[in-house]
Amino acid sequence: MPTQFEAQLVANRTLGGGYVVLEFSAPAGRLDGVVPGQFVMLRGAWGRELLNPRAFSVLWSEPDGRFAVMLKAYGRGTTRMVAMQPGDSMTVTGPLGRGFPPPGQGSVQLLVAGGVGLPPLHLQARVAVQAGHGRALELFYGGRNRDDLVLLDDFERWGIAVQCATEDGSVGARGFVTVPLRERLLQARRDGARVEVLSCGPTPMLRAVRALALELDVTAWLCLEEEMACGFGVCLGCAVPVHGERPYRYCCTDGPVFEARQVRW
Amino acid sequence: MSAPPRTAALPRERVDLRCGFGPLTLPHPILAASGCFAYGQQFADFMDLRRLAGLSTKGISPKPRFGNPLPRICETASGMINSIGLENVGAEAFLRDKLPYLSAAGLSVWVNFFGEDFDGYVECARLLDAGRGHGIDVLEMNISCPNIKKGGIEFGTVPEVAHRLTKACVAATSLPIVVKLTPNVSDVVAMAQAVAEAGAAGVSLINTITAMAIDVRTRRPRIATTYGGLSGPAIKPVALRMVHQVHRALPQLPICGMGGILSGEDALEFIMAGASCVQVGTANFARPDASLRVLDELHALMAELGIATVAEVVGCVQPIEPETPWNPAAASAPDAEAGKR
Ligand SMILES: Cc1cc2nc3c(=O)[nH]c(=O)nc-3n(C[C@H](O)[C@H](O)[C@H](O)COP(=O)(O)OP(=O)(O)OC[C@H]3O[C@@H](n4cnc5c(N)ncnc54)[C@H](O)[C@@H]3O)c2cc1C
Ligand SMILES: Cc1cc2nc3c(=O)[nH]c(=O)nc-3n(C[C@H](O)[C@H](O)[C@H](O)COP(=O)(O)O)c2cc1C
Ligand code: FES
């Protein structure tokens, strides 16, 4: 059940490339059992100028109440957030939304991440490793250059296979992450192996992943970003176009994770 | 400037928050606004719903409606623009699936409603009349939504049309009809008068202000429908002005005020401008318990200012005292230049 609570910033860790991890302390138990892909709405002491909270995927959470998010300065809210100092507080609402399907259900999960889309997939990997399903995951990680690829050492420590792609070719394959992903999906088809794709990142990347998954008839789960005002199903602002009996679903309550085929892109 | 009234502070328990709104008596003046509280359920995770005086539901139409394309919302300075498209479950599903929960919570339920055309409004009022005695207290008729196309604008902007529509809806139900007016008119008093004369039990003021935002990088509007409705603190001064104008012209007409209320002081401003009760809208998105915070702050503020009842301050705002008229012939004060020497 989501609740609203106050959290204090404990650490603001710079990862390079403009990415930061904000670590918070909060009352114990509030984010227990968070599913990778679920998110929190965060709002600082922003006065009357910036009204609405911002959505962030949970990077990790501990039973003692500590949790972290990862972000990059983007607009007005995130610019304030990356400048936060330990001791600053934020109002948190969560956990919200529906996350990714759990690992270890018989398919190998191919995690496809780009930019600030890494956190839910990082958490998926962490949870899988803790449950002994580390071998059932692989990471495909795309960025413009070396600086865009962060927290790779965690995946290495967890023993998860990683394939990178950068637009400038500085790390891994040159081009988009769908290049190595296509190869992997074709190989799985040749081997008759069961795979599914879990992806989060910039919308152009998600569109490309979706197109590839549809082309090769692979199940893909996309963690989408829409403008949100409330995050808990009230404003109806975060509509996602879908196929099916209704033209729209809601990113905050039906998602943010949607099956690629369902999304009307 | 006139001195503020000097009233001794009161202990909180001496403040009586009860208020009247036309035929209703409310435990206090704070309700949640339409479209910002859905049908209430989502808020039970975060607050005790029973502490609210009431809520206005998401706008209900005779048939269910799907909403507008996205993007539907964007944040602007001290506010947000929305174009949700009046998405709702429809009158029948509302009565069956949503109303029982709300009436069990013991709130004053105001059902915000609209139709896609004249007959649609009347049909909706008639359908919702079935909720009389099952929890519905008020039908709040939204003649002000900027987000539907078919003739919706005329209902909210042409006094004769609003009069006819109100009259027809009043005849279709025995529930009190409160008409929610749009600020997108040049003479809001004429609109209030037209619906009051047609039998409206009160007016809600204001709905969102038609607005726009542009993404200069893509050269596109930030809202799919190009224009949407602005809400939040950015619109509060406009809302207050309209509440004040309507109250001065029609002091007997109950007004439910809204537009950018975030604090108890905001609520008290609306009450002093002439609102008998208020609704809290956009503030609920950041804080689901925003209305209760407004309530607690209003309570504390009334105690601090020595205000014992809501009724004694409804519309109490007085004009600033006129200056002493200028008399060029009278002895002049030593001017600044002279003072320097
Ligand atoms: C479920 C979910 C999870 C998220 N998780 C993360 C996360 O883990 N880390 C992270 O850094 N971010 C995440 N985001 C995105 C984050 O919420 C946005 O970056 C943030 O809302 C932008 O806030 P801002 O105040 O910096 O920008 P604003 O000042 O609000 O934005 C400036 C303008 O840019 C536009 N805009 C805002 N966000 C986007 C966007 N994402 N894409 C395109 N245009 C946009 C808006 O129209 C806005 O007018 C997530 C979003 C969602 C919906
Ligand atoms: C997302 C959103 C949806 C709304 N939907 C409705 C609606 O269905 N019917 C209605 O009469 N007003 C609707 N409103 C207007 C509000 O009820 C209120 O009049 C307005 O937002 C001003 O108050 P605020 O500044 O406190 O939000 C909506 C406002 C917002 C922000
Ligand atoms: S963000 Fe408000 S309904 Fe999804």
XYZ file of C-alpha atoms and ligand atoms in Angstrom:
694
model
C 0.000 0.000 0.000
C 1.420 3.390 -0.896
C 1.897 5.980 1.840
C 3.285 9.482 1.999
C 6.273 10.181 4.224
C 9.290 12.426 4.689
C 12.783 11.299 3.767
C 16.167 12.880 4.502
C 18.988 12.899 2.016
C 21.903 10.879 3.371
C 24.235 11.020 0.397
C 24.404 12.576 -3.042
C 26.811 10.416 -5.046
C 28.084 11.624 -8.416
C 28.499 8.870 -10.986
C 29.926 10.872 -13.862
C 28.148 11.849 -17.030
C 25.863 14.071 -14.934
C 24.233 11.095 -13.231
C 23.768 11.098 -9.483
C 22.446 8.619 -6.946
C 20.453 10.180 -4.128
C 20.318 8.031 -1.006
C 17.615 8.758 1.539
C 16.732 7.639 5.029
C 13.031 7.223 5.786
C 10.764 5.444 8.256
C 11.299 1.680 8.146
C 9.041 -0.506 6.079
C 7.510 2.110 3.794
C 9.033 0.737 0.609
C 9.248 -2.913 1.654
C 8.576 -5.378 -1.105
C 8.983 -2.785 -3.830
C 8.901 -4.475 -7.232
C 11.515 -3.382 -9.804
C 9.813 -0.824 -12.053
C 7.702 0.572 -9.245
C 8.337 4.227 -8.528
C 8.031 6.969 -5.957
C 6.844 10.546 -6.378
C 9.356 12.971 -4.867
C 8.944 16.625 -4.045
C 11.315 18.935 -2.197
C 10.627 22.218 -0.435
C 9.880 23.817 -3.781
C 7.417 26.435 -2.549
C 4.568 27.523 -4.782
C 6.519 27.702 -7.981
C 6.938 23.993 -8.692
C 3.747 22.337 -7.599
C 3.847 18.730 -8.582
C 6.100 15.927 -7.420
C 8.370 14.088 -9.904
C 8.412 10.331 -10.590
C 11.524 8.239 -9.969
C 12.080 4.523 -10.225
C 13.361 2.964 -7.027
C 17.032 2.019 -7.455
C 17.127 0.053 -4.215
C 15.407 0.001 -0.847
C 16.291 -1.574 2.494
C 13.983 -2.761 5.277
C 15.395 -0.056 7.593
C 13.771 2.549 5.358
C 16.779 3.677 3.341
C 16.284 3.898 -0.396
C 17.912 5.434 -3.439
C 17.018 6.887 -6.819
C 19.237 7.714 -9.766
C 18.802 10.776 -11.943
C 20.317 13.404 -14.131
C 19.517 17.129 -14.216
C 16.827 17.490 -16.842
C 14.409 20.301 -16.040
C 13.367 22.423 -13.105
C 12.802 19.679 -10.532
C 15.755 17.449 -11.312
C 18.092 20.471 -11.447
C 17.133 21.242 -7.868
C 17.464 17.621 -6.864
C 21.015 17.045 -8.116
C 22.078 20.052 -6.023
C 20.595 18.663 -2.802
C 22.760 18.390 0.304
C 22.723 15.702 2.995
C 20.062 16.573 5.555
C 17.701 18.114 2.968
C 14.300 16.497 3.021
C 11.771 15.432 0.426
C 8.188 14.269 0.580
C 7.830 10.765 -0.820
C 4.720 8.978 -2.053
C 4.997 5.296 -2.861
C 5.603 2.616 -3.763
C 3.452 3.233 -6.848
C 2.606 1.404 -10.040
C 3.169 -2.125 -11.284
C 6.659 -3.376 -11.968
C 8.349 -5.975 -14.144
C 7.520 -9.675 -14.070
C 9.807 -11.582 -11.677
C 12.901 -13.388 -12.957
C 13.348 -17.137 -12.931
C 10.033 -18.069 -14.570
C 11.731 -20.163 -17.231
C 12.753 -17.404 -19.636
C 16.058 -15.600 -19.783
C 15.322 -11.922 -19.185
C 17.192 -9.542 -21.449
C 17.375 -6.202 -19.658
C 17.641 -3.311 -22.107
C 18.596 -0.004 -20.505
C 19.408 3.505 -21.633
C 20.149 6.665 -19.651
C 18.018 7.220 -16.574
C 16.150 4.023 -17.496
C 18.768 1.948 -15.715
C 17.353 2.001 -12.136
C 14.432 -0.433 -12.500
C 16.601 -2.894 -14.422
C 19.426 -2.539 -11.922
C 16.913 -3.405 -9.195
C 15.569 -6.306 -11.257
C 19.120 -7.670 -11.414
C 19.736 -7.108 -7.705
C 16.526 -8.900 -6.757
C 17.262 -11.758 -9.166
C 20.760 -12.247 -7.796
C 19.455 -12.269 -4.229
C 16.919 -14.935 -5.221
C 19.595 -17.015 -6.960
C 18.365 -16.264 -10.486
C 21.391 -14.213 -11.558
C 22.069 -16.535 -14.453
C 18.650 -15.934 -15.919
C 19.474 -12.305 -16.775
C 21.612 -10.401 -19.263
C 22.045 -6.634 -19.578
C 22.054 -4.652 -22.826
C 23.095 -1.130 -22.041
C 23.121 1.784 -24.468
C 24.343 5.367 -24.278
C 25.820 8.141 -26.351
C 29.303 7.541 -24.974
C 31.298 6.000 -22.130
C 29.970 8.523 -19.578
C 26.389 7.392 -20.138
C 27.123 3.887 -18.865
C 27.040 3.930 -15.071
C 26.927 1.364 -12.261
C 28.422 -1.297 -14.549
C 30.644 -2.591 -11.747
C 27.531 -3.774 -9.873
C 26.554 -6.026 -12.764
C 30.100 -7.308 -12.969
C 30.097 -8.107 -9.247
C 26.784 -9.913 -9.655
C 28.220 -11.953 -12.525
C 25.633 -10.776 -15.034
C 26.579 -10.790 -18.718
C 26.633 -7.264 -20.126
C 26.698 -6.028 -23.707
C 27.128 -2.313 -24.249
C 26.512 -0.107 -27.239
C 27.555 3.532 -27.599
C 26.747 5.928 -30.390
C 30.403 7.023 -30.602
C 31.724 3.471 -30.300
C 33.780 4.296 -27.181
C 32.455 1.210 -25.384
C 30.994 -1.961 -26.894
C 29.200 -2.008 -30.226
C 28.907 1.244 -32.171
C 25.308 2.365 -32.592
C 22.117 1.734 -30.726
C 21.589 -0.975 -28.162
C 19.156 -2.683 -30.497
C 22.162 -3.784 -32.596
C 23.513 -6.332 -30.053
C 19.952 -7.035 -28.889
C 18.904 -8.115 -32.389
C 21.862 -10.508 -32.581
C 20.965 -11.972 -29.201
C 17.312 -12.442 -30.114
C 18.238 -14.142 -33.391
C 20.611 -16.442 -31.533
C 17.870 -17.317 -29.029
C 15.589 -18.158 -31.937
C 18.246 -20.447 -33.466
C 18.803 -22.131 -30.089
C 15.096 -22.396 -29.395
C 15.766 -20.621 -26.059
C 12.988 -18.804 -24.226
C 13.765 -15.132 -23.755
C 11.821 -12.017 -22.832
C 12.862 -8.388 -23.011
C 12.543 -5.883 -20.144
C 13.339 -2.345 -21.154
C 13.473 1.159 -19.736
C 15.023 4.278 -21.183
C 14.388 7.167 -23.547
C 11.217 6.851 -25.592
C 13.015 6.555 -28.978
C 14.921 3.575 -27.563
C 11.731 1.984 -26.253
C 10.096 2.425 -29.650
C 13.012 0.691 -31.327
C 12.946 -2.144 -28.780
C 9.227 -2.524 -29.300
C 9.598 -2.663 -33.086
C 12.297 -5.309 -32.772
C 10.298 -7.398 -30.308
C 7.247 -7.285 -32.577
C 9.331 -8.163 -35.624
C 10.925 -11.179 -33.945
C 7.807 -12.106 -31.983
C 9.395 -11.850 -28.558
C 7.543 -10.748 -25.435
C 8.818 -7.342 -24.309
C 7.956 -5.327 -21.223
C 8.468 -1.585 -21.512
C 8.736 0.732 -18.530
C 7.221 3.976 -19.844
C 7.540 7.602 -18.829
C 4.615 9.962 -19.103
C 4.043 13.369 -17.607
C 2.539 12.789 -14.187
C 0.877 15.169 -11.783
C -0.256 12.826 -9.014
C 1.198 9.340 -9.549
C -1.736 7.562 -7.920
C -4.489 7.463 -10.498
C -6.361 10.673 -9.817
C -5.463 13.356 -12.352
C -5.735 11.078 -15.439
C -2.870 13.042 -16.940
C -0.518 10.114 -17.538
C -2.518 8.343 -20.227
C -0.723 5.739 -22.345
C -2.265 4.918 -25.733
C -3.061 1.205 -25.920
C -4.883 -1.310 -28.078
C -7.782 -3.251 -26.641
C -11.171 -2.407 -25.241
C -10.089 1.065 -24.090
C -7.894 3.527 -26.023
C -5.890 4.609 -22.965
C -4.433 3.140 -19.820
C -2.628 4.975 -17.050
C 1.107 4.968 -16.673
C 0.945 5.414 -12.889
C -1.585 2.724 -11.977
C -1.765 0.279 -14.919
C 1.980 0.728 -15.563
C 4.584 2.070 -15.778
C 5.408 -1.394 -17.163
C 3.361 -2.363 -20.239
C 3.571 -5.260 -22.641
C 4.999 -3.923 -25.914
C 2.216 -5.299 -28.111
C -0.409 -3.516 -26.041
C 1.140 -0.069 -26.482
C -0.415 1.901 -29.367
C 2.720 3.462 -30.870
C -4.790 52.468 4.861
C -7.427 51.342 7.339
C -6.192 49.514 10.388
C -7.036 45.795 10.535
C -9.765 44.861 12.976
C -8.124 44.129 16.311
C -9.678 41.033 17.709
C -8.267 38.959 20.513
C -7.171 35.448 19.612
C -9.535 32.634 20.541
C -8.757 29.166 21.839
C -9.157 26.704 18.966
C -12.106 24.985 20.595
C -14.036 28.258 20.536
C -13.849 28.383 16.738
C -16.967 26.967 15.113
C -16.100 25.799 11.617
C -19.623 24.819 10.620
C -20.960 26.603 7.606
C -24.066 26.810 5.507
C -24.177 26.542 1.772
C -27.707 27.188 0.513
C -29.765 24.249 1.725
C -26.729 22.375 3.128
C -25.026 22.524 6.490
C -21.407 21.455 6.337
C -19.153 20.561 9.296
C -16.525 22.946 7.881
C -15.928 24.771 4.597
C -13.307 22.530 2.944
C -14.262 20.220 0.056
C -12.167 18.543 -2.635
C -12.512 19.809 -6.205
C -13.753 17.990 -9.258
C -11.197 16.136 -11.348
C -8.646 16.399 -8.569
C -10.109 13.762 -6.253
C -11.371 11.155 -8.759
C -14.149 9.232 -6.985
C -12.392 9.377 -3.631
C -11.188 5.798 -3.133
C -7.536 6.412 -3.994
C -7.304 8.874 -1.109
C -8.280 6.424 1.603
C -4.680 5.111 1.609
C -3.453 8.540 2.642
C -6.087 10.192 4.805
C -9.269 9.837 6.780
C -11.847 10.733 4.135
C -14.507 11.335 6.765
C -12.703 14.463 7.931
C -13.470 16.195 4.629
C -16.676 18.200 4.440
C -17.315 16.809 1.019
C -16.052 16.293 -2.448
C -16.955 17.056 -5.999
C -16.538 14.015 -8.227
C -14.844 13.814 -11.578
C -17.295 15.229 -14.153
C -19.943 12.630 -15.030
C -21.666 12.389 -18.410
C -24.678 10.249 -19.361
C -22.411 7.743 -21.132
C -18.806 6.811 -20.289
C -16.170 8.890 -22.076
C -12.591 8.200 -23.020
C -10.225 11.118 -22.657
C -8.029 13.202 -24.934
C -4.780 12.274 -26.656
C -1.536 12.891 -24.801
C 0.229 14.906 -23.595
C -2.701 15.880 -21.403
C -0.895 17.855 -18.719
C 2.099 20.078 -18.277
C 3.376 22.047 -15.349
C 3.796 25.809 -15.652
C 4.956 28.466 -13.188
C 2.859 27.999 -10.026
C 0.307 25.950 -11.873
C -0.438 23.316 -14.457
C -2.351 23.065 -17.699
C -4.628 20.085 -18.275
C -6.712 18.769 -21.084
C -7.958 15.457 -19.761
C -11.051 15.460 -21.940
C -13.643 14.808 -19.264
C -12.923 11.110 -19.189
C -15.368 9.412 -16.818
C -17.215 6.192 -16.085
C -20.666 7.495 -17.042
C -23.719 8.116 -14.855
C -24.888 4.520 -14.601
C -21.527 3.075 -13.541
C -21.014 5.990 -11.183
C -24.270 5.291 -9.359
C -23.603 1.570 -9.252
C -19.848 1.362 -8.596
C -18.653 4.624 -7.083
C -21.474 6.231 -5.120
C -21.934 3.499 -2.461
C -18.327 3.932 -1.343
C -18.686 7.695 -1.042
C -21.979 7.626 0.758
C -20.579 5.087 3.232
C -17.750 7.538 3.957
C -20.375 10.035 5.070
C -19.188 12.904 2.894
C -21.266 15.548 1.253
C -21.179 14.218 -2.303
C -21.345 16.788 -5.067
C -21.629 15.100 -8.420
C -19.990 17.217 -11.065
C -21.791 16.565 -14.357
C -22.074 17.657 -17.958
C -23.535 16.577 -21.257
C -22.209 16.654 -24.754
C -25.200 18.760 -25.789
C -28.249 20.427 -24.220
C -30.274 17.227 -23.963
C -27.244 15.391 -22.616
C -27.080 17.755 -19.649
C -30.760 17.310 -18.878
C -30.507 13.548 -19.248
C -27.529 13.442 -16.916
C -29.355 15.464 -14.246
C -32.308 13.095 -14.564
C -30.124 9.974 -14.323
C -28.238 11.290 -11.307
C -31.484 12.142 -9.550
C -31.627 8.417 -8.738
C -28.777 9.074 -6.288
C -31.005 11.295 -4.150
C -31.265 9.681 -0.732
C -28.280 7.471 -1.608
C -25.578 9.959 -0.791
C -25.749 12.644 -3.481
C -26.235 16.095 -1.933
C -25.625 18.392 -4.862
C -25.369 18.248 -8.616
C -22.559 20.540 -9.656
C -23.267 21.423 -13.258
C -20.065 22.033 -15.185
C -20.879 24.512 -17.936
C -17.323 25.600 -18.117
C -15.141 22.883 -19.465
C -12.821 24.177 -22.153
C -12.044 20.611 -23.195
C -15.160 19.466 -25.049
C -16.006 20.693 -28.479
C -19.710 20.441 -29.295
C -21.155 23.823 -28.302
C -19.821 23.476 -24.772
C -18.456 27.011 -24.919
C -21.899 28.603 -25.336
C -23.318 26.997 -22.214
C -20.673 28.704 -20.156
C -20.375 32.039 -21.914
C -23.802 33.154 -23.143
C -26.061 34.100 -20.211
C -29.334 33.255 -22.018
C -28.082 29.808 -22.985
C -26.820 29.125 -19.459
C -30.172 30.276 -18.106
C -32.142 27.910 -20.337
C -29.836 24.997 -19.589
C -29.933 25.569 -15.840
C -33.703 25.860 -15.873
C -34.071 22.586 -17.752
C -31.708 20.753 -15.405
C -33.338 22.197 -12.283
C -36.639 20.835 -13.598
C -35.101 17.401 -14.208
C -34.079 16.756 -10.608
C -35.060 17.646 -7.094
C -31.397 17.772 -6.033
C -29.947 21.254 -5.637
C -28.019 22.363 -8.717
C -24.859 24.366 -8.222
C -23.526 25.772 -11.474
C -19.773 25.773 -11.977
C -18.876 28.853 -13.965
C -15.971 29.470 -16.263
C -13.590 32.362 -15.750
C -13.228 32.598 -19.534
C -15.889 35.309 -19.861
C -15.766 39.068 -19.675
C -18.752 39.403 -17.327
C -18.943 36.646 -14.750
C -21.648 38.486 -12.808
C -24.019 38.293 -15.776
C -23.475 34.534 -15.909
C -24.034 34.105 -12.176
C -27.189 36.168 -12.352
C -28.527 34.186 -15.308
C -28.139 30.830 -13.564
C -29.365 32.157 -10.209
C -32.556 33.364 -11.842
C -32.967 29.941 -13.434
C -33.037 28.297 -10.012
C -29.410 27.413 -9.281
C -28.853 26.827 -5.565
C -25.409 28.383 -5.823
C -22.352 28.757 -8.016
C -18.882 27.235 -7.983
C -16.161 29.664 -8.995
C -13.818 29.134 -10.822
C -13.004 26.419 -13.290
C -9.647 26.495 -15.072
C -8.494 29.387 -17.261
C -7.863 28.593 -20.928
C -4.116 28.538 -21.426
C -1.191 27.345 -23.520
C 2.486 26.408 -23.216
C 4.989 25.860 -26.039
C 8.017 23.603 -26.331
C 10.432 25.808 -28.264
C 12.638 22.862 -29.191
C 9.923 20.941 -30.988
C 7.859 24.039 -31.881
C 4.763 22.299 -30.648
C 2.270 23.027 -27.903
C 2.907 21.092 -24.695
C -0.719 19.901 -24.664
C -2.084 17.710 -27.453
C -5.237 19.794 -27.776
C -3.069 22.961 -28.004
C -5.075 24.773 -25.324
C -5.909 23.421 -21.898
C -7.077 24.671 -18.535
C -4.720 26.412 -16.123
C -5.116 25.624 -12.424
C -3.117 26.125 -9.254
C -1.854 29.192 -7.368
C -1.255 30.988 -10.669
C -5.035 31.510 -11.025
C -5.876 32.371 -7.422
C -5.915 36.157 -7.813
C -8.304 35.883 -10.765
C -10.541 33.491 -8.864
C -10.683 35.746 -5.829
C -11.612 38.728 -7.965
C -14.489 36.787 -9.543
C -15.803 35.463 -6.240
C -15.714 39.000 -4.889
C -17.516 40.480 -7.898
C -20.274 37.884 -7.810
C -20.726 38.152 -4.060
C -20.978 41.933 -4.184
C -23.550 41.826 -6.967
C -25.544 38.864 -5.632
C -24.951 38.671 -1.867
C -27.706 36.079 -1.363
C -26.239 33.591 -3.854
C -24.105 30.916 -2.136
C -20.630 30.686 -3.676
C -18.229 27.771 -3.499
C -14.808 29.275 -4.175
C -11.768 27.604 -5.680
C -8.615 28.223 -7.666
C -5.136 27.665 -6.313
C -5.964 27.011 -2.677
C -2.938 25.473 -0.949
C -3.185 26.867 2.575
C -5.642 27.882 5.262
C -4.883 31.501 4.492
C -5.823 30.969 0.837
C -9.137 29.472 1.970
C -9.806 32.396 4.296
C -9.150 34.847 1.472
C -11.869 33.144 -0.578
C -14.259 33.213 2.356
C -13.612 36.892 2.995
C -14.155 37.556 -0.733
C -17.610 35.991 -0.416
C -17.342 32.201 -0.631
C -19.382 30.165 1.871
C -17.216 27.103 1.300
C -14.210 26.253 -0.845
C -12.763 23.403 -2.872
C -9.148 22.296 -3.016
C -8.046 20.992 -6.419
C -4.550 20.807 -7.846
C -3.013 20.767 -4.350
C -4.247 17.173 -3.912
C -1.794 15.877 -6.515
C 1.312 16.698 -4.496
C -0.309 15.928 -1.145
C -3.319 13.649 -1.041
C -4.184 15.070 2.386
C -3.893 18.675 1.157
C -7.534 19.468 1.995
C -7.073 18.400 5.602
C -3.956 20.534 5.913
C -5.939 23.474 4.570
C -8.633 22.692 7.136
C -6.199 22.516 10.056
C -4.495 25.721 8.986
C -7.815 27.509 8.547
C -8.851 26.416 12.019
C -5.603 27.709 13.562
C -5.768 30.944 11.591
C -9.355 31.675 12.597
C -8.369 31.134 16.238
C -5.362 33.442 15.853
C -7.468 36.163 14.243
C -10.291 35.802 16.729
C -12.854 34.658 14.172
C -15.457 32.576 15.985
C -17.621 31.458 13.049
C -17.259 31.145 9.322
C -20.455 33.085 8.676
C -19.114 36.234 10.320
C -16.362 36.574 7.731
C -18.104 35.441 4.540
C -17.711 38.424 2.212
C -16.368 40.601 5.040
C -13.675 42.239 2.974
C -14.015 46.018 3.009
C -12.646 48.445 0.456
C -9.489 50.264 1.381
C -10.442 53.646 2.825
C -10.238 56.453 0.299
C -7.352 58.874 0.588
C -7.880 62.449 1.638
C -8.511 64.246 -1.664
C -5.550 66.068 -3.065
C -5.568 69.801 -2.597
C -2.839 71.511 -4.638
C -3.519 74.793 -2.893
C -2.896 73.480 0.609
C 0.453 74.040 2.325
C 2.916 71.640 0.696
C 5.286 69.382 2.547
C 8.956 70.340 2.369
C 10.142 68.599 -0.788
C 13.012 66.185 -0.961
C 15.412 68.634 -2.594
C 14.793 71.193 0.096
C 15.357 68.587 2.769
C 18.806 67.755 1.399
C 20.202 71.230 1.749
C 7.449 6.075 -13.840
C 8.584 7.047 -14.051
C 9.841 6.767 -13.553
C 10.880 7.661 -13.727
N 12.095 7.356 -13.217
C 13.122 8.211 -13.356
C 14.405 7.902 -12.810
O 14.602 6.863 -12.182
N 15.393 8.811 -12.982
C 15.196 9.980 -13.672
O 16.120 10.775 -13.801
N 13.997 10.286 -14.188
C 12.961 9.437 -14.048
N 11.729 9.758 -14.567
C 11.565 11.008 -15.268
C 11.442 12.129 -14.312
O 10.230 12.027 -13.589
C 11.480 13.370 -15.166
O 12.800 13.533 -15.594
C 11.088 14.538 -14.428
O 9.694 14.533 -14.272
C 11.498 15.784 -15.117
O 11.356 16.718 -14.125
P 12.038 18.104 -14.179
O 11.424 18.901 -13.110
O 13.504 17.961 -14.161
O 11.624 18.642 -15.602
P 10.498 19.675 -15.922
O 10.998 21.033 -15.616
O 9.233 19.246 -15.338
O 10.477 19.403 -17.449
C 10.766 20.382 -18.385
C 9.908 20.068 -19.573
O 10.394 18.920 -20.210
C 9.358 18.043 -20.484
N 9.694 16.745 -19.924
C 9.737 16.419 -18.625
N 10.112 15.134 -18.489
C 10.304 14.666 -19.720
C 10.709 13.432 -20.233
N 11.001 12.417 -19.429
N 10.804 13.278 -21.572
C 10.527 14.312 -22.393
N 10.145 15.513 -21.964
C 10.031 15.695 -20.646
C 8.106 18.523 -19.869
O 7.125 18.756 -20.854
C 8.471 19.779 -19.176
O 7.656 20.825 -19.548
C 10.670 8.882 -14.422
C 9.417 9.173 -14.926
C 8.369 8.279 -14.750
C 7.021 8.621 -15.290
C -6.581 17.511 -13.854
C -7.810 18.336 -13.586
C -9.064 17.841 -13.931
C -10.215 18.595 -13.710
N -11.439 18.079 -14.042
C -12.572 18.794 -13.804
C -13.865 18.258 -14.099
O -14.017 17.112 -14.529
N -14.957 19.048 -13.886
C -14.835 20.319 -13.364
O -15.844 20.990 -13.175
N -13.629 20.829 -13.040
C -12.495 20.107 -13.258
N -11.270 20.646 -12.930
C -11.187 22.009 -12.365
C -11.051 21.997 -10.845
O -12.163 21.369 -10.229
C -10.912 23.423 -10.289
O -12.057 24.169 -10.624
C -9.704 24.150 -10.832
O -8.639 23.270 -11.031
C -9.245 25.293 -9.935
O -8.877 24.840 -8.651
P -7.356 24.466 -8.214
O -6.492 25.594 -8.672
O -7.395 24.291 -6.743
O -7.023 23.209 -8.939
C -10.106 19.897 -13.134
C -8.838 20.386 -12.788
C -7.691 19.636 -12.988
C -6.363 20.206 -12.598
S -0.205 10.664 -12.785
Fe -2.160 11.274 -12.152
S -3.359 9.643 -12.935
Fe -1.380 9.001 -13.380
